[in-house]
XYZ file of C-alpha atoms in Angstrom:
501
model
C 11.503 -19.870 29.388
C 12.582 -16.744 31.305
C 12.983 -17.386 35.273
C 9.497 -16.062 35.464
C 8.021 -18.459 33.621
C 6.921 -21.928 34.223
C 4.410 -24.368 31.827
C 0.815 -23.180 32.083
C -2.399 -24.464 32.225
C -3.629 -24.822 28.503
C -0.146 -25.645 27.663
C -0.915 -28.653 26.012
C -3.022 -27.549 23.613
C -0.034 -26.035 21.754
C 1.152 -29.096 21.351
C -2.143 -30.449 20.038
C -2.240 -27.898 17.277
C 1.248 -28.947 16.000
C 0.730 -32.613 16.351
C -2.614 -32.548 14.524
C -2.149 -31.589 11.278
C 1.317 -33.561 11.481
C -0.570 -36.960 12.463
C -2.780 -35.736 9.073
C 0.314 -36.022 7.522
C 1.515 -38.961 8.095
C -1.924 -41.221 7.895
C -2.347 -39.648 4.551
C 0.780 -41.175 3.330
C -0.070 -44.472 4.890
C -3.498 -44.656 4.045
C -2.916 -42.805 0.668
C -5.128 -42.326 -2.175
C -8.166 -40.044 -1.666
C -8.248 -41.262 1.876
C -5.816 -37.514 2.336
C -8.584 -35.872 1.295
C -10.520 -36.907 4.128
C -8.311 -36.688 6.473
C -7.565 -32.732 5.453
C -11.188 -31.586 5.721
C -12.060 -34.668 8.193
C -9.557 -33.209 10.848
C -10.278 -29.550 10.358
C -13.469 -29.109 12.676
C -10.890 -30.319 15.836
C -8.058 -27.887 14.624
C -10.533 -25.270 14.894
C -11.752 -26.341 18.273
C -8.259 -26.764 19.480
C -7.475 -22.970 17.973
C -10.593 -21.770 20.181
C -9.677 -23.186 22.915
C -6.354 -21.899 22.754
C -8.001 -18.548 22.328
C -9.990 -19.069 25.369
C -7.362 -19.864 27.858
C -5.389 -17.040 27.011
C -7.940 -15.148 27.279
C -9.327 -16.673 30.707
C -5.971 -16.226 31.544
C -4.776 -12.920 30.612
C -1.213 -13.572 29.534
C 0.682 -15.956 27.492
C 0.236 -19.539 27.923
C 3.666 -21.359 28.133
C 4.601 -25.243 27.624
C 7.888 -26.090 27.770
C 8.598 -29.948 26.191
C 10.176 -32.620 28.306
C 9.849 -30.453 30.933
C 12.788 -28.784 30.255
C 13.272 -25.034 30.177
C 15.321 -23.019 27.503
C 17.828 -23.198 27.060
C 18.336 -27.049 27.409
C 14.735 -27.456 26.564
C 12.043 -25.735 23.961
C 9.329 -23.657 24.881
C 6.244 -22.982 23.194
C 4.292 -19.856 23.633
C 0.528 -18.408 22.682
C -0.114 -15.101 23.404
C -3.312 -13.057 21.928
C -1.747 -12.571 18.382
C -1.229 -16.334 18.300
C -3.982 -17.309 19.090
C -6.293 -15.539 16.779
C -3.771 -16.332 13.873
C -4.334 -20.203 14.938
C -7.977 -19.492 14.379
C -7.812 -17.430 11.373
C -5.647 -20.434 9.654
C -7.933 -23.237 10.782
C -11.276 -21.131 9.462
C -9.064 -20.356 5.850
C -7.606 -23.744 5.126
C -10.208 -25.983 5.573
C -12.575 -23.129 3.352
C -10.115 -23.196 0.625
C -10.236 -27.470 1.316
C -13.630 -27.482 0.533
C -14.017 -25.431 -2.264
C -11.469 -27.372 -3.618
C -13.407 -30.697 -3.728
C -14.417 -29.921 -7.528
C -10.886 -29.409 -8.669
C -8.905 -32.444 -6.396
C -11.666 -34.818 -5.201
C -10.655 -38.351 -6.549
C -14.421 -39.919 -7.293
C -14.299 -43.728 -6.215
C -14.273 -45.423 -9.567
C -11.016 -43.747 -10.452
C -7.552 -44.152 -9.476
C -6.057 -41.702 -7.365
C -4.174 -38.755 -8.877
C -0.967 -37.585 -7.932
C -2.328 -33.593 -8.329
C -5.039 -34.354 -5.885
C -2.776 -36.453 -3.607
C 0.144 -33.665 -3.308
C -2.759 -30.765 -2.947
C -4.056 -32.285 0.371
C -0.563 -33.267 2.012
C 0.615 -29.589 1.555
C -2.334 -28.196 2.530
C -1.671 -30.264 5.393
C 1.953 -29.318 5.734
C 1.021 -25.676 5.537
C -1.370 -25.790 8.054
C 1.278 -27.599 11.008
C 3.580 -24.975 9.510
C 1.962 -22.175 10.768
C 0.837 -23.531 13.913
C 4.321 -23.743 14.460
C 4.715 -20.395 13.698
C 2.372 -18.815 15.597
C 3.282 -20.582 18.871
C 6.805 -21.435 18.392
C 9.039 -19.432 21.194
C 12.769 -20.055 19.771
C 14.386 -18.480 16.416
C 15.816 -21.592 14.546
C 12.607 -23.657 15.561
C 10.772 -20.587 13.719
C 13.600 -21.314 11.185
C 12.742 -24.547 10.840
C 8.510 -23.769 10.529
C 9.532 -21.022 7.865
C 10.949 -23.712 5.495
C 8.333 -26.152 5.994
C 5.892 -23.692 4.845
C 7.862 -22.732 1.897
C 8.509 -26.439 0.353
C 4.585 -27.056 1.139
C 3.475 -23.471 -0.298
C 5.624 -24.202 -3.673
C 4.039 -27.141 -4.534
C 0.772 -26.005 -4.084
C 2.194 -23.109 -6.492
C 2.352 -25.595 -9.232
C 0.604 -28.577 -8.737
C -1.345 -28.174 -12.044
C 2.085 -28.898 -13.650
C 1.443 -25.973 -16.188
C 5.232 -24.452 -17.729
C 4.135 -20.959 -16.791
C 3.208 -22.279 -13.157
C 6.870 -23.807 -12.576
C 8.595 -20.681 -13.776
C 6.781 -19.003 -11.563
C 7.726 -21.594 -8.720
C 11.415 -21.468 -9.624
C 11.070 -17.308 -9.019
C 9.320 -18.205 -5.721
C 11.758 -20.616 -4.532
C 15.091 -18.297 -5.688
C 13.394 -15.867 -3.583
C 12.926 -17.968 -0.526
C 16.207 -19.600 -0.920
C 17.771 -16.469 -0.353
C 15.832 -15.783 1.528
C 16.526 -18.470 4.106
C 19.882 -18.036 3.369
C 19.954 -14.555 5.330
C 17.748 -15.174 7.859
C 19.980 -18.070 9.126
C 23.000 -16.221 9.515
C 21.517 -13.486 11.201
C 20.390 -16.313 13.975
C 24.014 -17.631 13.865
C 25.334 -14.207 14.419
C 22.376 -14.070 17.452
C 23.662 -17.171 18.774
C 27.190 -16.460 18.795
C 26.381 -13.048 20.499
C 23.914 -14.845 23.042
C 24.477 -18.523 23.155
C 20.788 -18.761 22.716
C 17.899 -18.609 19.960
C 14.846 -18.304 23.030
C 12.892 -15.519 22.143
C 12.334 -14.677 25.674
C 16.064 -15.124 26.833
C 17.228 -13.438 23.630
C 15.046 -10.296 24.758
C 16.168 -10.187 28.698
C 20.071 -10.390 27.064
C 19.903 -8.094 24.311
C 22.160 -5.639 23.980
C 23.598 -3.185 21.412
C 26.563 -5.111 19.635
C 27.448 -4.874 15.932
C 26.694 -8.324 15.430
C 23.065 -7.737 16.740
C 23.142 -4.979 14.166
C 23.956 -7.405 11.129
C 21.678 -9.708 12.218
C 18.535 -7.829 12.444
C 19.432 -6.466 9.183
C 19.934 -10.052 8.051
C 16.821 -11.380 9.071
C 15.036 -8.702 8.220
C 15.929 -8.949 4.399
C 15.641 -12.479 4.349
C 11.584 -12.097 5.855
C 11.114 -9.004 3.965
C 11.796 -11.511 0.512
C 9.644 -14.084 1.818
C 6.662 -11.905 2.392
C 7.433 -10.243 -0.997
C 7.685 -6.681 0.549
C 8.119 -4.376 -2.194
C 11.021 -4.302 -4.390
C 11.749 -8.302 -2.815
C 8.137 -8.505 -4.294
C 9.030 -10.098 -8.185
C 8.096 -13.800 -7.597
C 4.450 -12.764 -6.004
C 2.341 -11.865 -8.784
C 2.844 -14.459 -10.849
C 3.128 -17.489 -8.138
C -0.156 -16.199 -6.810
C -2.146 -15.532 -10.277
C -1.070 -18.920 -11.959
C -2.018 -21.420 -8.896
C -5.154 -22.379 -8.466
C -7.754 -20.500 -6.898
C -7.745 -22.518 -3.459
C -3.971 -22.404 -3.098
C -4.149 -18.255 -4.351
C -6.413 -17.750 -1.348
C -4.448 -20.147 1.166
C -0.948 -18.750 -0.066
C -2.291 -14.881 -0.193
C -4.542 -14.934 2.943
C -1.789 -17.219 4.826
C 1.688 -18.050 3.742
C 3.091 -14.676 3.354
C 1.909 -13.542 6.739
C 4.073 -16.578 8.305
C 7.041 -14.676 7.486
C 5.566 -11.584 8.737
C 4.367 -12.536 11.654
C 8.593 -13.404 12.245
C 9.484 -10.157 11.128
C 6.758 -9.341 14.340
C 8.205 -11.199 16.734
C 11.646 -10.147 15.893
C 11.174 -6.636 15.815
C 9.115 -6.280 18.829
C 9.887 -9.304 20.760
C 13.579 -9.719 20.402
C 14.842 -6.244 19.754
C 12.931 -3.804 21.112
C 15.552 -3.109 23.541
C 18.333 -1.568 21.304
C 18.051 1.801 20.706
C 16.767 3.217 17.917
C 18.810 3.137 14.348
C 16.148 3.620 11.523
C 14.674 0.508 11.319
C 10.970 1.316 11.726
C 11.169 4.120 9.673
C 12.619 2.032 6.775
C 10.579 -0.687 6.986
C 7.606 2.127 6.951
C 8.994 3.505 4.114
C 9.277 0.369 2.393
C 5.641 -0.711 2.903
C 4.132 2.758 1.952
C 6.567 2.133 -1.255
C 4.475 -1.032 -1.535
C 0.835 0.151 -1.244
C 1.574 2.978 -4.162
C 3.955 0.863 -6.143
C 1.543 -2.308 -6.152
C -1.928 -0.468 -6.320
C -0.538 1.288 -9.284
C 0.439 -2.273 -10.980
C -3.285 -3.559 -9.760
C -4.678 -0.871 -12.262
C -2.994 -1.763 -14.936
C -3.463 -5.509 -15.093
C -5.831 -7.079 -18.022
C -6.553 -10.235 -15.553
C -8.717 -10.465 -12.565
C -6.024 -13.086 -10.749
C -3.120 -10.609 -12.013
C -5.051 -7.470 -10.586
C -5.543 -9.728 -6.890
C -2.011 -10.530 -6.892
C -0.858 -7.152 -7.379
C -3.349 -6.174 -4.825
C -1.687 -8.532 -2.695
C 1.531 -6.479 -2.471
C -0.355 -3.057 -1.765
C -2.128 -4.586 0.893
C 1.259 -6.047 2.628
C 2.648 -2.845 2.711
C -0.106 -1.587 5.055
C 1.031 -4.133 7.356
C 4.631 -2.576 7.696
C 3.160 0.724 8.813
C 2.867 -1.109 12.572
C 6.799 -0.439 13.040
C 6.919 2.393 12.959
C 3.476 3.152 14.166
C 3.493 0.249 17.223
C 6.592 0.436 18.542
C 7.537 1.873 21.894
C 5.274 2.481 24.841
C 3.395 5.906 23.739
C -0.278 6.643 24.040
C -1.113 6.098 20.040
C 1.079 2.589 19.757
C -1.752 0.936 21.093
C -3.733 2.201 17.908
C -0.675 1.089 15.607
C -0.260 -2.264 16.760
C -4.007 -3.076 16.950
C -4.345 -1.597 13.309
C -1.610 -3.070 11.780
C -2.783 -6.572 13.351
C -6.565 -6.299 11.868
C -5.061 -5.190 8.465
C -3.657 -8.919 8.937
C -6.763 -10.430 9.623
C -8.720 -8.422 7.317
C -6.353 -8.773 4.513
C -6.740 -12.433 5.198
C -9.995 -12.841 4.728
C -10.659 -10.379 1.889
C -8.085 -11.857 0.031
C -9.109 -15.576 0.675
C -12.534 -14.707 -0.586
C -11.437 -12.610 -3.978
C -9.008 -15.355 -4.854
C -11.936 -18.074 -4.814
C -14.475 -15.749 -6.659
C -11.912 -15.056 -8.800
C -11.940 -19.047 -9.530
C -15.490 -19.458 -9.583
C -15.820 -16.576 -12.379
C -13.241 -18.297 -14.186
C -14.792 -21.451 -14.111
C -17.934 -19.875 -15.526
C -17.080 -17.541 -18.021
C -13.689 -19.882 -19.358
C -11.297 -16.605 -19.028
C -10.996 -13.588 -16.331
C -10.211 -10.973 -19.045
C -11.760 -7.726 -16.813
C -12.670 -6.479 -20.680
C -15.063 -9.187 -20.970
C -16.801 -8.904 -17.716
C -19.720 -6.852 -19.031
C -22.832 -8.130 -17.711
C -20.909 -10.922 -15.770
C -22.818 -9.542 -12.438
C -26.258 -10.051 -13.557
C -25.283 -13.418 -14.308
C -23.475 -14.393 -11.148
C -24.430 -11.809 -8.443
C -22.975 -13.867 -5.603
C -19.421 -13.635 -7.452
C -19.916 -10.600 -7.771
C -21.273 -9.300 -4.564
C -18.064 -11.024 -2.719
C -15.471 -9.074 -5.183
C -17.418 -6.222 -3.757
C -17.117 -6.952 -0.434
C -13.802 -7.999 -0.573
C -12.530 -4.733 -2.096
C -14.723 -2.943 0.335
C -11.860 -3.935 2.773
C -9.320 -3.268 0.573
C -10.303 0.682 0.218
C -10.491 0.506 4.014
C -14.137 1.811 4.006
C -16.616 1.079 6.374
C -18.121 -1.348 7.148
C -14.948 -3.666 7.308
C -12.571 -4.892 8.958
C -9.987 -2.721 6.770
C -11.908 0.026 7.216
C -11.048 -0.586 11.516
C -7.080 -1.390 10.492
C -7.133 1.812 8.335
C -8.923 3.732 10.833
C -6.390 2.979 13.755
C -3.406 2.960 11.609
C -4.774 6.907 10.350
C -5.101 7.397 14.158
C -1.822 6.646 15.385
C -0.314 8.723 12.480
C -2.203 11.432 13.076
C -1.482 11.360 17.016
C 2.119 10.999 16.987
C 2.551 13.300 14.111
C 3.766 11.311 11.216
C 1.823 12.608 8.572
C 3.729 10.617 6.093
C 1.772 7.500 6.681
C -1.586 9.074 7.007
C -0.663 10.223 3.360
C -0.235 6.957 2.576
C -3.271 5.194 4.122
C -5.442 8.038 2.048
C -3.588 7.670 -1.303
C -3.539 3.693 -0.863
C -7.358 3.629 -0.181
C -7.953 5.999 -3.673
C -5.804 3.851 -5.610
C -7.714 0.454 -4.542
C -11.017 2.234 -5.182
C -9.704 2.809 -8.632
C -8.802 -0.843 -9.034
C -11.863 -2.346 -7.424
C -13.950 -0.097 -9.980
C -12.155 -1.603 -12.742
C -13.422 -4.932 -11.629
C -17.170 -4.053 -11.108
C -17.966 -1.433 -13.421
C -17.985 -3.861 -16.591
C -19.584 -6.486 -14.914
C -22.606 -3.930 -13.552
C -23.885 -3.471 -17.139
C -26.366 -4.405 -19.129
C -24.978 -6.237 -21.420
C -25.718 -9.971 -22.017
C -23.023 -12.486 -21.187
C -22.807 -16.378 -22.394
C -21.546 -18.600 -19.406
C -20.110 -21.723 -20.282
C -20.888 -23.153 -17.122
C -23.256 -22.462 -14.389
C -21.375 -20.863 -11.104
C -20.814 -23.291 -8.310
C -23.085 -22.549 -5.913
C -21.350 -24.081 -3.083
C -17.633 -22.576 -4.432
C -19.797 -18.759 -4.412
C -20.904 -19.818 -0.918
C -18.051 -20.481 0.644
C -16.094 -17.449 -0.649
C -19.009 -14.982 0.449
C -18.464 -16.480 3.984
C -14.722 -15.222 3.484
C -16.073 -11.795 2.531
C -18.734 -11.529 5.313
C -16.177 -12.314 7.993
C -13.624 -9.564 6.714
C -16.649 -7.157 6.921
C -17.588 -8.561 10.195
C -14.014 -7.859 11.408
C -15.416 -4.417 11.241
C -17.798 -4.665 14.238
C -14.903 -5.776 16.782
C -15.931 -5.081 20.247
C -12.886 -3.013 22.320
C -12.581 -6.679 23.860
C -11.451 -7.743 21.069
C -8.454 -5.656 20.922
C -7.585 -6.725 24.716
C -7.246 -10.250 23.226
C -4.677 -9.101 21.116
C -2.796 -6.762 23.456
C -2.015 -9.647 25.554
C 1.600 -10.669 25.730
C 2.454 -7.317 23.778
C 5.821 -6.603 24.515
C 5.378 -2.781 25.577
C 2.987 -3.494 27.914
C 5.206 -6.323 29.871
C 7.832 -3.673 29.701
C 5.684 -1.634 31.913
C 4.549 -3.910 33.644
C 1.401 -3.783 32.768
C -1.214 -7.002 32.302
């Protein structure tokens, strides 16, 4: 903790959210069998409570809540800090997870007169895992501990990957963990280089001491590669596509709506937490250029792919470039950053959600049907309409139109282009929305015919439910009150800069 800063009220509740799905952990590997099942979905109404009330004292509070452990203050001690980002990533993890837990009860339930299965077993521990994971992220104050969080959700998001022990789903694990290898490999010397510079990893300390040094300079370019393959930013985006389309529908949404904004959500707090200090060399502007890079490169790929899961992968990377356009868009203290950052944090939320919800449609279509061949969708809508009517408002998002919560992202991130006169990325946002209309189209216009279609299995109701929920809330996302977007302004770094609340 900075001088400033002592342990809050509320402060234990960070704690909570760490230790919770950590205690899951452990009593599922003592109790074992399908007993981890219901200790997943048993313990996810409290992690959602504890994410609310998180929410609710920073927000009673107006600023971040702070809990240093032991008592003892960086840099002898850790600190753990929620501000509003964190807090509505906590409860945007603990609404996802336990969704994709439930609609996974068809595919990793162990019924009682059967022995338990070691697919089902390693599907609920790493859901699990990936759940304390990014509670750790999200309110972790200190590099290597984010380190640390970073790797535990990687070795609990590549099983998930491949738990259905297919050849084609371990290549594509191998790809994903080259990636994050190297990944890791580059984002831990950059914090050695940070450390050796500053004698400390403290994200608050680090920012009060920074300073332009060539070492700073290698680092944040260190780091920054290292995140930028872990979130599969376009070209680090090769093991994506296939890691996401070959998994199973529940750990597609959970690794699409969740994972890859772990290491984003670093690439956040290093960028405008850490360093906002130096002066400026580039950096926004490249990692702008690299996400626009992404939304035509991977929207482009989305039209061309035969498969429904292929075409939401691909989607995937479009979508994550959006979410780069809030460097160079958010940064500073100007009167249109305020725009950026709020957009470029709904396009996380709404990506989230859409994405989560597509994924499991996706897997309740292929459940029905026996394939997810786009070709042989005709008629597929009259047959399932729920299915259906969540692709459609899932994409709705996508294209950014309204009413949806990508529509608000879109709208804010168009508005801060616009004001401070980079008409680059407004170029973008309006190219990237055509090119997902194009894609979306591909998926509903075969299924909207008349044509009649043999299911081999009814849909599951409850699997169509749950994903519609998904979809409603990323449309909901649309209707954010201006409240809303105070929540997530506090704790932004600009605004302490100034002073302000």
């Amino acid at each position: 903790m900075t001088p400033a800063e002592t342990t809050t009220s509320g402060g234990a509740l960070l704690v909570l959210a760490i230790l919770l799905p950590s205690a899951g952990i452990l009593a599922s590997f003592a109790l074992g069998g399908r007993n981890a099942e219901r200790i997943a979905l048993g313990s996810a109404p409290l992690a959602l409570a504890i994410a609310l009330s998180v929410l609710a004292e920073v927000w009673r509070a107006g600023r971040p809540i702070v809990y240093a452990i032991a008592g003892l203050s960086p840099p002898l001690g850790i600190a753990l800090r929620a501000d509003g980002i964190s807090a509505v990533m906590l409860v945007t993890s603990a609404l996802i997870i336990p969704a994709a837990g439930l609609y996974a009860r068809a595919g990793f339930a162990t019924p009682p007169a059967e022995r338990e299965s070691r697919k089902a077993f390693t599907f609920w521990i790493m859901l699990q895992a990936i759940s304390a994971a990014l509670a750790i992220i999200f309110v972790s104050g200190d590099l290597f501990n984010l380190y640390v969080a970073l790797e535990l959700l990687t070795f609990a998001a590549l099983p998930l990957a491949c738990v259905e022990g297919r050849a084609e789903t371990f290549a594509a694990a191998l790809r994903y963990l080259l990636f994050a290898l190297f990944g890791s490999i580059f984002y831990l010397l950059g914090a050695a280089l940070l450390y050796g510079a500053f004698g400390t990893l403290d994200i608050a300390l680090l920012a009060e001491r920074m300073r332009p040094l060539p070492a700073v300079t290698a680092a944040a370019a260190l780091m920054s590669a290292g995140l930028l393959a872990k979130t599969a930013l376009f070209p680090l985006h090769l093991w994506l596509p296939p890691a996401h389309a070959n998994a199973p529908a529940p750990a597609s949404a959970v690794l699409s709506g969740l994972v890859v904004k772990g290491s984003f959500f670093l690439t956040l707090r290093l960028w405008f937490y850490v360093l906002p200090a130096l002066p400026a060399v580039g950096f926004d502007a490249i990692l702008g250029a690299l996400g626009s890079g992404a939304v035509v490169f991977g929207s482009v790929l989305a039209l061309m792919q035969p498969r429904l899961k292929l075409l939401i992968a691909y989607s995937t990377i479009a979508q994550i470039g959006y979410l780069f356009l809030i460097f160079p868009l958010g940064s500073g203290l100007h009167a249109w950053t305020a725009d950026g950052w709020n957009g470029g944090l709904m396009q996380v939320l709404a990506h989230a959600f859409a994405k989560a919800a597509m994924f499991l449609a996706a897997g309740v279509l292929y459940e029905s049907l026996g394939h997810d061949k786009i070709a042989k969708f005709s008629g597929a809508a009259k047959a399932m309409p729920m299915t259906f009517l969540t692709l459609g408002l899932g994409g709705l998002s996508l294209m950014g139109l309204p009413p949806s919560g990508g529509f608000a992202a879109k709208w804010l991130l168009l508005r801060a282009s616009v004001a401070s006169g980079q008409w680059v990325w407004a170029l973008v946002l309006l190219v990237g929305g055509l090119l997902a209309a194009g894609y979306v189209y591909r998926i509903l216009a075969p299924a909207l015919s008349s044509d009649p279609v043999a299911l081999k299995a009814p849909p599951r109701r409850a699997g169509e439910a749950i994903a519609l929920s998904l979809a409603l809330v990323a449309v909901v996302l649309g209707f954010a009150p201006e409240s809303f977007f105070q929540l997530l302004d506090i704790g932004r770094p600009a605004l302490a800069t100034a002073g302000l609340p």
